[in-house]
């Protein structure tokens, strides 16, 4: 599985001009709550291997963030994907 595939399962995938991946936060759920009209994610996975959610403020390594995404989506971990983001 690629990061893009995982983010699409998480209902949002975009890449900004600096190469950071934008998706929905697995901790706060940002735009996943009923009644929210935002159509984008608040969390960014940066190329340096760290993540930041601009809604809840959670700052994690990319590996921790991706593990949370797998857990939230209730799908088995992809070790190959995690190994790409070890810091």
GROMACS .gro file of C-alpha atoms in nm:
model
   87
    1UNK     CA    1   0.000   0.000   0.000
    2UNK     CA    2   0.118   0.352  -0.075
    3UNK     CA    3   0.065   0.660   0.139
    4UNK     CA    4  -0.168   0.797  -0.129
    5UNK     CA    5  -0.386   0.484  -0.112
    6UNK     CA    6  -0.399   0.504   0.268
    7UNK     CA    7  -0.494   0.873   0.260
    8UNK     CA    8  -0.763   0.809   0.001
    9UNK     CA    9  -0.909   0.544   0.235
   10UNK     CA   10  -0.896   0.820   0.499
   11UNK     CA   11  -1.116   1.031   0.265
   12UNK     CA   12  -0.859   1.295   0.170
   13UNK     CA   13  -0.529   1.314  -0.017
   14UNK     CA   14  -0.348   1.620  -0.148
   15UNK     CA   15   0.017   1.723  -0.185
   16UNK     CA   16   0.125   2.082  -0.128
   17UNK     CA   17   0.397   2.264  -0.321
   18UNK     CA   18   0.665   2.159  -0.067
   19UNK     CA   19   0.583   1.789  -0.095
   20UNK     CA   20   0.386   1.756   0.230
   21UNK     CA   21   0.088   1.522   0.220
   22UNK     CA   22  -0.240   1.670   0.344
   23UNK     CA   23  -0.498   1.434   0.495
   24UNK     CA   24  -0.747   1.408   0.777
   25UNK     CA   25  -0.620   1.370   1.131
   26UNK     CA   26  -0.682   1.026   1.283
   27UNK     CA   27  -0.685   1.175   1.634
   28UNK     CA   28  -0.935   1.460   1.613
   29UNK     CA   29  -1.112   1.349   1.297
   30UNK     CA   30  -1.114   1.709   1.168
   31UNK     CA   31  -1.358   1.711   0.875
   32UNK     CA   32  -1.500   1.363   0.939
   33UNK     CA   33  -1.755   1.477   1.198
   34UNK     CA   34  -2.120   1.496   1.095
   35UNK     CA   35  -2.219   1.849   1.003
   36UNK     CA   36  -1.870   1.967   0.910
   37UNK     CA   37  -1.862   2.123   0.569
   38UNK     CA   38  -1.486   2.142   0.522
   39UNK     CA   39  -1.371   1.928   0.235
   40UNK     CA   40  -1.002   1.903   0.323
   41UNK     CA   41  -0.772   1.767   0.588
   42UNK     CA   42  -0.602   1.962   0.862
   43UNK     CA   43  -0.308   1.726   0.912
   44UNK     CA   44   0.017   1.729   0.716
   45UNK     CA   45   0.278   1.455   0.678
   46UNK     CA   46   0.604   1.633   0.602
   47UNK     CA   47   0.893   1.490   0.396
   48UNK     CA   48   1.122   1.513   0.703
   49UNK     CA   49   0.922   1.234   0.875
   50UNK     CA   50   0.705   1.439   1.112
   51UNK     CA   51   0.338   1.532   1.115
   52UNK     CA   52   0.127   1.817   1.250
   53UNK     CA   53  -0.247   1.861   1.279
   54UNK     CA   54  -0.347   2.225   1.260
   55UNK     CA   55  -0.684   2.159   1.423
   56UNK     CA   56  -0.594   1.966   1.739
   57UNK     CA   57  -0.224   2.057   1.746
   58UNK     CA   58  -0.096   1.699   1.766
   59UNK     CA   59   0.267   1.666   1.659
   60UNK     CA   60   0.394   1.311   1.592
   61UNK     CA   61   0.646   1.123   1.387
   62UNK     CA   62   0.509   1.012   1.052
   63UNK     CA   63   0.530   0.648   1.166
   64UNK     CA   64   0.314   0.715   1.475
   65UNK     CA   65   0.066   0.912   1.265
   66UNK     CA   66   0.040   0.644   0.996
   67UNK     CA   67  -0.003   0.374   1.263
   68UNK     CA   68  -0.295   0.578   1.405
   69UNK     CA   69  -0.445   0.602   1.056
   70UNK     CA   70  -0.430   0.223   1.015
   71UNK     CA   71  -0.585   0.180   1.361
   72UNK     CA   72  -0.862   0.434   1.294
   73UNK     CA   73  -0.943   0.274   0.957
   74UNK     CA   74  -0.929  -0.071   1.120
   75UNK     CA   75  -0.699  -0.221   0.856
   76UNK     CA   76  -0.379  -0.421   0.910
   77UNK     CA   77  -0.049  -0.233   0.930
   78UNK     CA   78   0.167  -0.219   0.619
   79UNK     CA   79   0.524  -0.250   0.750
   80UNK     CA   80   0.675  -0.152   0.414
   81UNK     CA   81   0.489   0.179   0.421
   82UNK     CA   82   0.601   0.247   0.780
   83UNK     CA   83   0.963   0.172   0.692
   84UNK     CA   84   0.958   0.451   0.430
   85UNK     CA   85   0.900   0.710   0.703
   86UNK     CA   86   1.140   0.603   0.979
   87UNK     CA   87   1.323   0.904   1.119
   0.00000   0.00000   0.00000
